[in-house]
Structures are given as structure tokens and as C-alpha cells.
Amino acid sequence: MLKGYTVPRSPLGQAAIDPPPPWHYSSDVLAVEFWADPKVTASMLPQGLSADPKTNGHAVAMFLDWQFTAAHDEYLDPARYQYREAFVLIDAAWNQQPVTFCPFIFVDNDAALARGWIQGFPKRIGSIFQTRTFAAPSPAAAPVVAGTRFAASASTHGQRLMNAQVSLREPVADPFKIFNRPTALLRYFPRLVKGQQDEPAVNELTLSLTDNLKLVDMWAGEGKLEFPVVAGEEIHNLGPVKVGAGYRYSMAYSVTDLKILESFA
Amino acid sequence: MLKGYTVPRSPLGQAAIDPPPPWHYSSDVLAVEFWADPKVTASMLPQGLSADPKTNGHAVAMFLDWQFTAAHDEYLDPARYQYREAFVLIDAAWNQQPVTFCPFIFVDNDAALARGWIQGFPKRIGSIFQTRTFAAPSPAAAPVVAGTRFAASASTHGQRLMNAQVSLREPVADPFKIFNRPTALLRYFPRLVKGQQDEPAVNELTLSLTDNLKLVDMWAGEGKLEFPVVAGEEIHNLGPVKVGAGYRYSMAYSVTDLKILESFA
Amino acid sequence: MLKGYTVPRSPLGQAAIDPPPPWHYSSDVLAVEFWADPKVTASMLPQGLSADPKTNGHAVAMFLDWQFTAAHDEYLDPARYQYREAFVLIDAAWNQQPVTFCPFIFVDNDAALARGWIQGFPKRIGSIFQTRTFAAPSPAAAPVVAGTRFAASASTHGQRLMNAQVSLREPVADPFKIFNRPTALLRYFPRLVKGQQDEPAVNELTLSLTDNLKLVDMWAGEGKLEFPVVAGEEIHNLGPVKVGAGYRYSMAYSVTDLKILESFA
Amino acid sequence: MLKGYTVPRSPLGQAAIDPPPPWHYSSDVLAVEFWADPKVTASMLPQGLSADPKTNGHAVAMFLDWQFTAAHDEYLDPARYQYREAFVLIDAAWNQQPVTFCPFIFVDNDAALARGWIQGFPKRIGSIFQTRTFAAPSPAAAPVVAGTRFAASASTHGQRLMNAQVSLREPVADPFKIFNRPTALLRYFPRLVKGQQDEPAVNELTLSLTDNLKLVDMWAGEGKLEFPVVAGEEIHNLGPVKVGAGYRYSMAYSVTDLKILESFA
């Protein structure tokens, strides 16, 4: 009798790429708000979502250093479970509800990739880095104070996809005024049987559920962002037409559930 | 209208982690035959498969350097698509048919991981290496001649899972006498909705279909194999009770289809 | 006229693996004190150092997440300069002066490897991870409070070399009472000319100079440590005969100079 | 008594990043001839070399999949010693002797980086890939026949530095007519002592000595090459003004010695 929430399923269930929920996350985040060509963002939405009539084109690029744990102290195995991530969220609407949608996301860890696919985050493997803040004073410390700059980048297969920078100006009293939309996702798993390769086994519009969401220590400032053109990729089509504020903060939540908005399979 | 056989789906379909079939593969293979505790191999079989009454416990460890292409010259983007892989196949039976089953497999490339999941290979990311053969004569060349040794290893998250070595003795006239069983796989994709986390969206016993299968330049010799014990993993439970022959050869096939033996979802 | 403190030297001096000093560092550290077989630690000392008559066998294993910058905002290019490191320091004596000596060290970044060689840290490339602390409350956050556990590991070429864990108990009032010895190093660069391969071009016993050394937010607690046996490596010969306290803290310093204790070239 | 040709030196000499010579190498090579701005190539030469009066500006970009061994079967530990490399060689003259010089080189392995520094190759860590040829027939096999294309790329820290492609046309009867210049290198190791940071401990113009050099199975064809512009790097200043032939071949040699042309330290 095989056990395991994910493959590989095994007699004890320990070999699985991921343990079952609850999945707990805590992170440091660098985020830059931007505007893309509204035709581009509209073209990146899956079935079931429409362009937000008021904010179409508005988006945010995010870089996160994550710590993960499930129920068995996975945070004590950082070689297997700690990871870095970068993604884009674009404004959209589901029926009348304002949401964001994630068209592109990169992580440096396979356990994170698998959890992402299960939720609907279309993760690929990349290398992601952000300037960190350290407690010991030094020109290398990047303290969270006005004027400090933080930078981040994301690459995949040796090609740079995103460069960002945030120059801190002031604390944000209510982070939830800044980031207040739920995230819609495309949960999608294809079939390989001949004749059914256009009929995915799973094709669901989902809504990410984030228990105990915390946004703390948020600072805002000036943002910079670029998406270098890379052959064979499409994220650069978001190439900002305007860049807005940048943010640095810490975020935590837990995942124990998922909302299926619509199924198209 | 989003395009793409896999996530991330995008306006042009170029950002997908994988192109659609046909998927063409060519590789160099190092393989070592072994016997595990029959209770262990039997315990690793999914629903629908049973222990092979005659050969239960018999298995093979394989290491492959792969080149991949689909229809658009993907072999000319080796940074994105070339990869190395290690896995285990254990003998089993589906109804009365002799098959092998793949309980564990590791690759160093995300496109390969995704194609694997779609077929039913339970891939995780690892680092895999095998001694190669080179044409220019040198003590470093490892020519394919009697007496040459080839070694291979697989690791994940900084832990060594497999070590193998093959000492070549003689060519094999008919490789298909050695490797003649089709491979059964568990195609599995979980649900995250609360209350349904034990009810996978996809839970299929599949049979890998390999068009134009070629096994060429096979040599046989003495095999060595070990599975170091690693906390949090289970592959070492296959720790050989006996090691058999080793093989080195080249293999190619194409994937355009998949056979679903049974669906349990 | 080529420029650059290190290779590759180039017309503008930008391609060098490292910028010139000053080198500024800030880090989070996980450290575990231990005792090795005194014969082993004594055998690992270079010419010019002797076993500390009082503490021979005493050592510390350290894991560090580092941020680096030189004079040109290198901390804003974390993909090139941010890194993780693990090493061992063993007690020793130079003349009558108590020092530590670093026999083994692993980093995941080539710029850090090169700076290390220039100082005398015998760095090799590895993969190193430690549990981090995050500000946003979560079971994944690992707050710096009594009872929280932090773990770390180091691997090279797919083999695990070190596993450590620290369970925090209480803050340390004066970190410099714990870590108060300077670090001696072997700065060593071989010759390749035939007949001179045993006569290194550089063979210096050096003393690391750390300007503006800060040790802050130190906590002590229970330590755990193991060095798995790895063929072809020697660090496991330090395999603890006793494990002492564990520490978690933040550290910063700058490097602008090096003291040469003795030259043997 | 510490042993080891390189750091880390240790009681048994097994922990060293590299074993002592002889160093044996065998490889598959993809090479593209090109011409850069002659002012640029001249500006990249170290003290002791001058621009070749006849061919200044002529250069070659090379991508190599390497197997390495020393005297103790290192080719059987491919996780530690097998590697991929990319570099550029530019024409130059030492006194009246035509040579090439290597201004930039990237490898994916630390043992290779260290050997390179010892010879004078200014290696940094990168990720390098080339299309391989496989024996088993398939659209993925890339056989060495007229019309087959091979591609290669090199990246460092997530930024693409080089893209190349070769379309095979015909075998080359005498490879040594194509590649017939010895390679001069800058062996360079800085000092860190304050006041001596501009006075390297080692600053030697060297000549690479390649025992038993073999160039076999060489094919020539059409070459393509580009050096994308990357902030903080200089290799793109070689950005071809003209691209010549491309080559694919296998190469082997051994290293047991180095010639010091001049010492400037």
C-alpha cells in the first residue's frame, strides 16, 4: 500500500517530493509594482478570467526568500525545502471580483515546484536572488531604513529574466491596503494519450487560500524593474510601460485548502 | 487564448516548460542489474500491479545522459533541454504480463521532470553523473573496449543516493534479450481541496510507449551498485541483496502516446 | 593595460572574479562547538602551527549565510556575490598565541572561493543551507526565542559532509567571550613547472584581520553535529568525540589587510 | 605533515580540490572562429604579449565537454571531476612567436577552476552546454554528418555570455592546420597585505604544454556566434565583427609541466 501525498509514492511515504498539507510559509519579499501593455496582460489570462476593467495592465513583480515547513519539522531540512522564488501577478477579474493572476513563476527547488503545480502556480526551475538584510552592522548589512536599496534578479537556464531594485523611503502603515486581492491560478495537468493531448486531465481555475496571512514590516520606496528579452520566453512581453512603487516586507501564511472557481476539463 | 501543452500557458505557447509531443530522445546508458529483498520490491508496487511471481526482487538501476528534442530543434538549446537522469526499474506483473515499474527517478532538468510526471515517472530533481566515452585517445577517454570501467552516481539535495560501476567485458549481440519488458508507471496528480486530499485528480496505471526503440552498441560486464542510507528517503531500502551484470549502451526512442492500463481516480 | 585585483584581468577591470578590498561582510551564523580526537586535529595543522597544549581537539563547525559588498554596491548584485558557507575551525597555537585554524571550508559562490584562496581559506565549492529566521509569524518562521531549533548542512559534489542542529536556550551577554581567537590560515598556491611541483609559489601562514568585527544577537543552546563518512574526503575524520554548545548569531567585519605570520615558500 | 598538491592540504592528501599532475583530458569540442575589433583584442593582452601583426583581431570561441583523470581513476568519480567549459582564445605574439591568449573562461566545476588558475587560465564558474552526438539513431541524436547542427551556450550567475552554433559541412583532413598555435596564459595570484595589493605574489606569462595532443574526427562548417551584452562583464566587447568557420571535433592531451615565459612579480 503506497503512501504519499505526491509522487514518488512509497511504502513509508517519506520519499514524496512533498509532504501533505498543512503547508506553512514565511518569507522576505521584494516587490515592484508596474504597468504593462494592457493588450499583453489581457492576452495572458486563462479561460474564466477577464481583464480588470479598471486596472488592466497593472501588475506586480515579486521576489521571495521562503522558508517552508509542513507537520514534521521540514524547516530543519533546509537543503531539501528552503527556496527562492520570483513571479509576476497581473490584475484581472473573475466575474466581478478583482483578483490577480500568476502567468509566470520560477523557483530553485523541486518541492516548491510540485506544490505550485498542485495549487496552480505554473512553476519552472530558475535561480533567484535578493539582497537580504542582516543584523550585524556593516556596509554589507542592508538595514531596513530609509535610503537602503535592495535588488533582486531571476534567471532560468542561464538567461536573465527579471532585474529589480527597491530604494526604501518609509514604512507602510497598512500593508493590506497595498496587497488586497486574492490570487487566481490555473491548475492544469495534460493528457498524453494520442488524440487527447488537447484535452487536459485537469484544467481548473482556482483561488489560492492563504490561512493566517501576515504582512509585516512593510516599507515602500522607489521601484525599478526590467524584463530582458530572451528568445524562447514570453515574460519580457510584460516589459514595463511604467514602473511604480517598490516594497520590501515579510509575509507568512499557511495552505490547507484550495478553492476551485471553475473546471474546464 | 492561451497556448501550450504544459504550464506556464501563454499567448504564444513558447514559455511552457515543455513543447507538445512528439518527444524524441537519444542517450548513453549505464545499467546495473540487481536483486532486492522481494518483500521490499513488492511493497513498492502501486495499485494494479503485483509482484512478478517468477522474478520478484529483480531490478535494474539506470543512469542516462539524455538529449531531447521535440519538433522545433530543441536539441539546439541544450541549456534548457539536455539532461542527466537516474532511476530504478523493478520487475512486476500487470495481470499476467511481465512489466517493470519505476518507483524512484531523479533528473537535473525541469523540462524532463515535467514530461516525466505527465507519463507517470515520479521525477524529482537531483544531480546525476556518469563516466562518458570520448573519441580522442587518453587515459581520460574511457573507450568502449573490454576492461574499461564506467561509473555513475545520483544525488538529491546534497545527499548521495546511488553509486554504480560497470567493468566492460564483451559486446551483447541482442540487447532486446536483456531489456524486453515494457515499463508501467503511476500517473498521479493530487487534489488540494480540503476533504479531497486523499482523492487524487489523476491516479492512473500507465504503460510507457516507446516508438522506434533502439538499443545499440551494448556491452556487458561486471556490475557494482550501492544505495547509501539517507534519512528521509526510501530508495536505500532496495539496498542490493545481490548485484548482477552491468551494461553500457546507447538508446533512443520517441514518445507520442501513452497507454492507460487502469484509472483509479 | 589590464586592470583587476584578480583574474580574469581585463581592460576595464569589471570581469574580475572579485573586486579589490575593502571587502565588507555581514552574516547569520549557526555554530556548534565540538571535540575531535586530538591526534586528528594535531595532524591537520600546517607548518608553523602547533597543537594548542590546553585545548587541542577543541573545534567549532560554522555555517554562514553571507552578504558581501566591496566599494561598488556589490550587495545589489546578489546573484553574483551573495553566498552560503560552511567550515571548521580547530584550536591551535602560533608560538604561544592561541589561534584557530581552518582545515576545510565550502562555499556556493566562485567570488567567495577566490577571496578565500587569497586570504588562505582553502575553499571548495559546495551546497550549504541553514534554517533562517523570518519576521512574519508562522510555524515556518523560526523566531529567535528559547526553544527554537535551527539546522544546517553542507555537501559537496552530491555528498553530505556536515549536519548540524542548534536548539536555542538563552542569549549570550558577551559573544566575544565565546569567540575570541584570531584565525590562522594557510595561503598556498602551487607551481606546475616540472621539478617544482613540490615547491609552492606561495606557502604562507597568515592571520585573518577582521576590521570592525561585530558579533550581535548571540544565543546559545544545545548543539548537535555529525560528519558523515565520505570516500575521498577527510573532514569526517573530525567525527566528534564530544559535541558542546550550539550558537546562533549575526556577524560582520571588513577585510582590508592580511598579516603574514611566516612564509615557507 | 600535510599533503596535497592544492588546498585544502590534509593528512592524507585526499581532500585537495585537485590531485597532482599528470592531468589527463579528453573532450568533445565545438569551436567558432571570429574576428573582433583589433583594438579590443589588443587591449585584452597582458604584459609580455603583443598584438599579432598579421592576425590581430582573429579569435576563436570554444565549448568543451571534458573528462578528466589523474593517476587514481578520477574519471570514475564524474560527480567530482567531469565538467563543461567555454572560453575564448585571441591571436597574439610573444616576441616573434604566434600564440593565442585566453582572456575569459568559464567552467562548471571547482576542480577544473583550480587547475586552470594554476596554469594561468582565468576561470570563473559558469553553466555551459553543447549539443552532443549520440549513437542511437533519433531526431535527437545529432549524428556527425553533413548538415547536422550543434549549438552551445555559456552563462555565469544567471546571465548568458555566449551563444554559438555550427552546421557541419565536411571533415577536416588535418586538424593541426586549423589549430596550430600554443596558448599563452597569465598565471596570477594577488597579495592582500595592505600596501602590496598592487604587487601580485605571482604574475607570470606562461605557455600551456599539452603532451600527446590529439585532435580527431574534426568537421568544419558554418559558424554562428554572439556575445550578449551583460552589465558588469567585458567578454561582450569581443562582439564579433565577423564570424568565420565552425568546427566540431574531439581533443585529448595531458598536462605534466608548464613553461614560464616571463615573470613580472
mmCIF file with all atom_site columns, C-alpha atoms in Angstrom, chain D residues 35-166:
data_model
loop_
_atom_site.group_PDB
_atom_site.id
_atom_site.type_symbol
_atom_site.label_atom_id
_atom_site.label_alt_id
_atom_site.label_comp_id
_atom_site.label_asym_id
_atom_site.label_entity_id
_atom_site.label_seq_id
_atom_site.pdbx_PDB_ins_code
_atom_site.Cartn_x
_atom_site.Cartn_y
_atom_site.Cartn_z
_atom_site.occupancy
_atom_site.B_iso_or_equiv
_atom_site.pdbx_formal_charge
_atom_site.auth_seq_id
_atom_site.auth_comp_id
_atom_site.auth_asym_id
_atom_site.auth_atom_id
_atom_site.pdbx_PDB_model_num
ATOM 1   C CA . TRP D 1 35  ? 37.113 38.441 -35.704 1.00 0.00 ? 35  TRP D CA 1
ATOM 2   C CA . ALA D 1 36  ? 36.777 41.130 -33.050 1.00 0.00 ? 36  ALA D CA 1
ATOM 3   C CA . ASP D 1 37  ? 37.664 44.784 -33.203 1.00 0.00 ? 37  ASP D CA 1
ATOM 4   C CA . PRO D 1 38  ? 41.503 44.674 -33.294 1.00 0.00 ? 38  PRO D CA 1
ATOM 5   C CA . LYS D 1 39  ? 41.681 47.491 -30.748 1.00 0.00 ? 39  LYS D CA 1
ATOM 6   C CA . VAL D 1 40  ? 39.663 45.361 -28.366 1.00 0.00 ? 40  VAL D CA 1
ATOM 7   C CA . THR D 1 41  ? 41.756 42.198 -28.698 1.00 0.00 ? 41  THR D CA 1
ATOM 8   C CA . ALA D 1 42  ? 44.965 44.232 -28.395 1.00 0.00 ? 42  ALA D CA 1
ATOM 9   C CA . SER D 1 43  ? 43.618 45.819 -25.199 1.00 0.00 ? 43  SER D CA 1
ATOM 10  C CA . MET D 1 44  ? 42.994 42.392 -23.660 1.00 0.00 ? 44  MET D CA 1
ATOM 11  C CA . LEU D 1 45  ? 46.620 41.215 -23.798 1.00 0.00 ? 45  LEU D CA 1
ATOM 12  C CA . PRO D 1 46  ? 48.754 41.040 -20.661 1.00 0.00 ? 46  PRO D CA 1
ATOM 13  C CA . GLN D 1 47  ? 52.254 42.386 -20.192 1.00 0.00 ? 47  GLN D CA 1
ATOM 14  C CA . GLY D 1 48  ? 54.681 40.430 -22.350 1.00 0.00 ? 48  GLY D CA 1
ATOM 15  C CA . LEU D 1 49  ? 52.317 39.739 -25.229 1.00 0.00 ? 49  LEU D CA 1
ATOM 16  C CA . SER D 1 50  ? 51.698 41.998 -28.200 1.00 0.00 ? 50  SER D CA 1
ATOM 17  C CA . ALA D 1 51  ? 49.046 42.042 -30.853 1.00 0.00 ? 51  ALA D CA 1
ATOM 18  C CA . ASP D 1 52  ? 49.848 39.639 -33.663 1.00 0.00 ? 52  ASP D CA 1
ATOM 19  C CA . PRO D 1 53  ? 50.858 41.979 -36.502 1.00 0.00 ? 53  PRO D CA 1
ATOM 20  C CA . LYS D 1 54  ? 49.177 39.793 -39.112 1.00 0.00 ? 54  LYS D CA 1
ATOM 21  C CA . THR D 1 55  ? 46.105 38.368 -37.413 1.00 0.00 ? 55  THR D CA 1
ATOM 22  C CA . ASN D 1 56  ? 45.258 40.764 -34.612 1.00 0.00 ? 56  ASN D CA 1
ATOM 23  C CA . GLY D 1 57  ? 41.502 40.620 -34.083 1.00 0.00 ? 57  GLY D CA 1
ATOM 24  C CA . HIS D 1 58  ? 41.272 36.964 -35.056 1.00 0.00 ? 58  HIS D CA 1
ATOM 25  C CA . ALA D 1 59  ? 39.947 34.706 -32.314 1.00 0.00 ? 59  ALA D CA 1
ATOM 26  C CA . VAL D 1 60  ? 38.085 31.501 -31.566 1.00 0.00 ? 60  VAL D CA 1
ATOM 27  C CA . ALA D 1 61  ? 35.265 30.701 -29.142 1.00 0.00 ? 61  ALA D CA 1
ATOM 28  C CA . MET D 1 62  ? 35.372 27.176 -27.766 1.00 0.00 ? 62  MET D CA 1
ATOM 29  C CA . PHE D 1 63  ? 32.941 24.982 -25.836 1.00 0.00 ? 63  PHE D CA 1
ATOM 30  C CA . LEU D 1 64  ? 34.168 21.726 -24.361 1.00 0.00 ? 64  LEU D CA 1
ATOM 31  C CA . ASP D 1 65  ? 32.644 18.748 -22.580 1.00 0.00 ? 65  ASP D CA 1
ATOM 32  C CA . TRP D 1 66  ? 35.611 17.376 -20.622 1.00 0.00 ? 66  TRP D CA 1
ATOM 33  C CA . GLN D 1 67  ? 36.533 14.170 -18.898 1.00 0.00 ? 67  GLN D CA 1
ATOM 34  C CA . PHE D 1 68  ? 39.466 14.414 -16.518 1.00 0.00 ? 68  PHE D CA 1
ATOM 35  C CA . THR D 1 69  ? 41.609 11.922 -14.742 1.00 0.00 ? 69  THR D CA 1
ATOM 36  C CA . ALA D 1 70  ? 44.833 11.990 -12.818 1.00 0.00 ? 70  ALA D CA 1
ATOM 37  C CA . ALA D 1 71  ? 46.697 8.911  -11.614 1.00 0.00 ? 71  ALA D CA 1
ATOM 38  C CA . HIS D 1 72  ? 43.954 7.497  -9.404  1.00 0.00 ? 72  HIS D CA 1
ATOM 39  C CA . ASP D 1 73  ? 40.967 6.809  -11.653 1.00 0.00 ? 73  ASP D CA 1
ATOM 40  C CA . GLU D 1 74  ? 39.398 10.205 -11.136 1.00 0.00 ? 74  GLU D CA 1
ATOM 41  C CA . TYR D 1 75  ? 37.311 9.562  -14.273 1.00 0.00 ? 75  TYR D CA 1
ATOM 42  C CA . LEU D 1 76  ? 35.363 7.093  -12.122 1.00 0.00 ? 76  LEU D CA 1
ATOM 43  C CA . ASP D 1 77  ? 34.179 9.991  -9.904  1.00 0.00 ? 77  ASP D CA 1
ATOM 44  C CA . PRO D 1 78  ? 32.434 12.095 -12.562 1.00 0.00 ? 78  PRO D CA 1
ATOM 45  C CA . ALA D 1 79  ? 30.393 13.996 -9.944  1.00 0.00 ? 79  ALA D CA 1
ATOM 46  C CA . ARG D 1 80  ? 33.644 15.482 -8.677  1.00 0.00 ? 80  ARG D CA 1
ATOM 47  C CA . TYR D 1 81  ? 35.750 15.744 -11.823 1.00 0.00 ? 81  TYR D CA 1
ATOM 48  C CA . GLN D 1 82  ? 33.723 15.735 -15.068 1.00 0.00 ? 82  GLN D CA 1
ATOM 49  C CA . TYR D 1 83  ? 32.970 19.205 -16.377 1.00 0.00 ? 83  TYR D CA 1
ATOM 50  C CA . ARG D 1 84  ? 31.931 21.599 -19.127 1.00 0.00 ? 84  ARG D CA 1
ATOM 51  C CA . GLU D 1 85  ? 33.836 24.668 -20.199 1.00 0.00 ? 85  GLU D CA 1
ATOM 52  C CA . ALA D 1 86  ? 33.710 27.660 -22.538 1.00 0.00 ? 86  ALA D CA 1
ATOM 53  C CA . PHE D 1 87  ? 36.448 30.107 -23.400 1.00 0.00 ? 87  PHE D CA 1
ATOM 54  C CA . VAL D 1 88  ? 37.866 32.494 -25.943 1.00 0.00 ? 88  VAL D CA 1
ATOM 55  C CA . LEU D 1 89  ? 41.357 32.441 -27.460 1.00 0.00 ? 89  LEU D CA 1
ATOM 56  C CA . ILE D 1 90  ? 42.655 35.544 -29.208 1.00 0.00 ? 90  ILE D CA 1
ATOM 57  C CA . ASP D 1 91  ? 45.637 35.676 -31.540 1.00 0.00 ? 91  ASP D CA 1
ATOM 58  C CA . ALA D 1 92  ? 48.732 37.348 -30.141 1.00 0.00 ? 92  ALA D CA 1
ATOM 59  C CA . ALA D 1 93  ? 52.501 37.302 -30.388 1.00 0.00 ? 93  ALA D CA 1
ATOM 60  C CA . TRP D 1 94  ? 55.193 36.565 -27.825 1.00 0.00 ? 94  TRP D CA 1
ATOM 61  C CA . ASN D 1 95  ? 58.357 38.074 -29.205 1.00 0.00 ? 95  ASN D CA 1
ATOM 62  C CA . GLN D 1 96  ? 58.014 36.844 -32.780 1.00 0.00 ? 96  GLN D CA 1
ATOM 63  C CA . GLN D 1 97  ? 56.154 33.668 -31.882 1.00 0.00 ? 97  GLN D CA 1
ATOM 64  C CA . PRO D 1 98  ? 52.473 33.412 -32.853 1.00 0.00 ? 98  PRO D CA 1
ATOM 65  C CA . VAL D 1 99  ? 50.393 32.315 -29.861 1.00 0.00 ? 99  VAL D CA 1
ATOM 66  C CA . THR D 1 100 ? 46.841 32.566 -28.621 1.00 0.00 ? 100 THR D CA 1
ATOM 67  C CA . PHE D 1 101 ? 45.847 34.111 -25.298 1.00 0.00 ? 101 PHE D CA 1
ATOM 68  C CA . CYS D 1 102 ? 42.842 33.233 -23.127 1.00 0.00 ? 102 CYS D CA 1
ATOM 69  C CA . PRO D 1 103 ? 41.210 36.354 -21.637 1.00 0.00 ? 103 PRO D CA 1
ATOM 70  C CA . PHE D 1 104 ? 37.949 34.702 -20.453 1.00 0.00 ? 104 PHE D CA 1
ATOM 71  C CA . ILE D 1 105 ? 36.990 31.167 -19.476 1.00 0.00 ? 105 ILE D CA 1
ATOM 72  C CA . PHE D 1 106 ? 34.094 29.606 -17.570 1.00 0.00 ? 106 PHE D CA 1
ATOM 73  C CA . VAL D 1 107 ? 33.719 26.110 -16.085 1.00 0.00 ? 107 VAL D CA 1
ATOM 74  C CA . ASP D 1 108 ? 31.043 24.325 -14.058 1.00 0.00 ? 108 ASP D CA 1
ATOM 75  C CA . ASN D 1 109 ? 33.410 22.519 -11.690 1.00 0.00 ? 109 ASN D CA 1
ATOM 76  C CA . ASP D 1 110 ? 35.700 23.711 -8.903  1.00 0.00 ? 110 ASP D CA 1
ATOM 77  C CA . ALA D 1 111 ? 38.483 21.188 -9.511  1.00 0.00 ? 111 ALA D CA 1
ATOM 78  C CA . ALA D 1 112 ? 38.743 22.477 -13.084 1.00 0.00 ? 112 ALA D CA 1
ATOM 79  C CA . LEU D 1 113 ? 38.729 26.065 -11.856 1.00 0.00 ? 113 LEU D CA 1
ATOM 80  C CA . ALA D 1 114 ? 41.657 25.380 -9.551  1.00 0.00 ? 114 ALA D CA 1
ATOM 81  C CA . ARG D 1 115 ? 43.760 23.586 -12.159 1.00 0.00 ? 115 ARG D CA 1
ATOM 82  C CA . GLY D 1 116 ? 43.065 26.470 -14.501 1.00 0.00 ? 116 GLY D CA 1
ATOM 83  C CA . TRP D 1 117 ? 44.327 29.076 -12.042 1.00 0.00 ? 117 TRP D CA 1
ATOM 84  C CA . ILE D 1 118 ? 47.489 27.048 -11.540 1.00 0.00 ? 118 ILE D CA 1
ATOM 85  C CA . GLN D 1 119 ? 48.140 27.040 -15.297 1.00 0.00 ? 119 GLN D CA 1
ATOM 86  C CA . GLY D 1 120 ? 47.027 30.608 -15.899 1.00 0.00 ? 120 GLY D CA 1
ATOM 87  C CA . PHE D 1 121 ? 43.507 30.069 -17.219 1.00 0.00 ? 121 PHE D CA 1
ATOM 88  C CA . PRO D 1 122 ? 41.428 32.818 -15.518 1.00 0.00 ? 122 PRO D CA 1
ATOM 89  C CA . LYS D 1 123 ? 38.484 30.558 -14.775 1.00 0.00 ? 123 LYS D CA 1
ATOM 90  C CA . ARG D 1 124 ? 35.200 31.567 -13.235 1.00 0.00 ? 124 ARG D CA 1
ATOM 91  C CA . ILE D 1 125 ? 32.233 29.316 -12.515 1.00 0.00 ? 125 ILE D CA 1
ATOM 92  C CA . GLY D 1 126 ? 29.513 29.223 -15.158 1.00 0.00 ? 126 GLY D CA 1
ATOM 93  C CA . SER D 1 127 ? 26.997 26.902 -16.740 1.00 0.00 ? 127 SER D CA 1
ATOM 94  C CA . ILE D 1 128 ? 27.969 25.597 -20.159 1.00 0.00 ? 128 ILE D CA 1
ATOM 95  C CA . PHE D 1 129 ? 26.123 23.288 -22.526 1.00 0.00 ? 129 PHE D CA 1
ATOM 96  C CA . GLN D 1 130 ? 26.694 21.918 -26.004 1.00 0.00 ? 130 GLN D CA 1
ATOM 97  C CA . THR D 1 131 ? 24.644 19.689 -28.266 1.00 0.00 ? 131 THR D CA 1
ATOM 98  C CA . ARG D 1 132 ? 26.083 16.195 -28.008 1.00 0.00 ? 132 ARG D CA 1
ATOM 99  C CA . THR D 1 133 ? 26.146 13.389 -30.556 1.00 0.00 ? 133 THR D CA 1
ATOM 100 C CA . PHE D 1 134 ? 24.637 10.040 -29.618 1.00 0.00 ? 134 PHE D CA 1
ATOM 101 C CA . ALA D 1 135 ? 24.971 6.666  -31.283 1.00 0.00 ? 135 ALA D CA 1
ATOM 102 C CA . ALA D 1 136 ? 21.333 5.596  -31.161 1.00 0.00 ? 136 ALA D CA 1
ATOM 103 C CA . PRO D 1 137 ? 19.518 6.974  -34.236 1.00 0.00 ? 137 PRO D CA 1
ATOM 104 C CA . SER D 1 138 ? 16.830 9.547  -33.465 1.00 0.00 ? 138 SER D CA 1
ATOM 105 C CA . PRO D 1 139 ? 15.875 13.113 -34.347 1.00 0.00 ? 139 PRO D CA 1
ATOM 106 C CA . ALA D 1 140 ? 17.601 13.832 -31.003 1.00 0.00 ? 140 ALA D CA 1
ATOM 107 C CA . ALA D 1 141 ? 20.876 12.064 -31.875 1.00 0.00 ? 141 ALA D CA 1
ATOM 108 C CA . ALA D 1 142 ? 22.785 14.797 -33.756 1.00 0.00 ? 142 ALA D CA 1
ATOM 109 C CA . PRO D 1 143 ? 24.943 12.412 -35.807 1.00 0.00 ? 143 PRO D CA 1
ATOM 110 C CA . VAL D 1 144 ? 28.293 13.704 -37.026 1.00 0.00 ? 144 VAL D CA 1
ATOM 111 C CA . VAL D 1 145 ? 27.323 14.001 -40.702 1.00 0.00 ? 145 VAL D CA 1
ATOM 112 C CA . ALA D 1 146 ? 27.000 16.841 -43.172 1.00 0.00 ? 146 ALA D CA 1
ATOM 113 C CA . GLY D 1 147 ? 24.091 19.098 -42.314 1.00 0.00 ? 147 GLY D CA 1
ATOM 114 C CA . THR D 1 148 ? 23.845 18.337 -38.611 1.00 0.00 ? 148 THR D CA 1
ATOM 115 C CA . ARG D 1 149 ? 23.833 21.394 -36.420 1.00 0.00 ? 149 ARG D CA 1
ATOM 116 C CA . PHE D 1 150 ? 25.426 21.678 -32.979 1.00 0.00 ? 150 PHE D CA 1
ATOM 117 C CA . ALA D 1 151 ? 24.751 24.553 -30.596 1.00 0.00 ? 151 ALA D CA 1
ATOM 118 C CA . ALA D 1 152 ? 26.412 25.719 -27.403 1.00 0.00 ? 152 ALA D CA 1
ATOM 119 C CA . SER D 1 153 ? 25.978 28.364 -24.736 1.00 0.00 ? 153 SER D CA 1
ATOM 120 C CA . ALA D 1 154 ? 27.753 29.731 -21.696 1.00 0.00 ? 154 ALA D CA 1
ATOM 121 C CA . SER D 1 155 ? 26.273 31.659 -18.774 1.00 0.00 ? 155 SER D CA 1
ATOM 122 C CA . THR D 1 156 ? 27.512 32.904 -15.442 1.00 0.00 ? 156 THR D CA 1
ATOM 123 C CA . HIS D 1 157 ? 25.468 33.894 -12.405 1.00 0.00 ? 157 HIS D CA 1
ATOM 124 C CA . GLY D 1 158 ? 22.287 33.619 -14.468 1.00 0.00 ? 158 GLY D CA 1
ATOM 125 C CA . GLN D 1 159 ? 23.416 35.753 -17.391 1.00 0.00 ? 159 GLN D CA 1
ATOM 126 C CA . ARG D 1 160 ? 24.034 34.426 -20.887 1.00 0.00 ? 160 ARG D CA 1
ATOM 127 C CA . LEU D 1 161 ? 27.534 35.294 -22.122 1.00 0.00 ? 161 LEU D CA 1
ATOM 128 C CA . MET D 1 162 ? 27.918 33.288 -25.335 1.00 0.00 ? 162 MET D CA 1
ATOM 129 C CA . ASN D 1 163 ? 25.694 31.595 -27.901 1.00 0.00 ? 163 ASN D CA 1
ATOM 130 C CA . ALA D 1 164 ? 27.185 29.564 -30.734 1.00 0.00 ? 164 ALA D CA 1
ATOM 131 C CA . GLN D 1 165 ? 26.089 27.237 -33.488 1.00 0.00 ? 165 GLN D CA 1
ATOM 132 C CA . VAL D 1 166 ? 27.940 25.102 -36.021 1.00 0.00 ? 166 VAL D CA 1
#
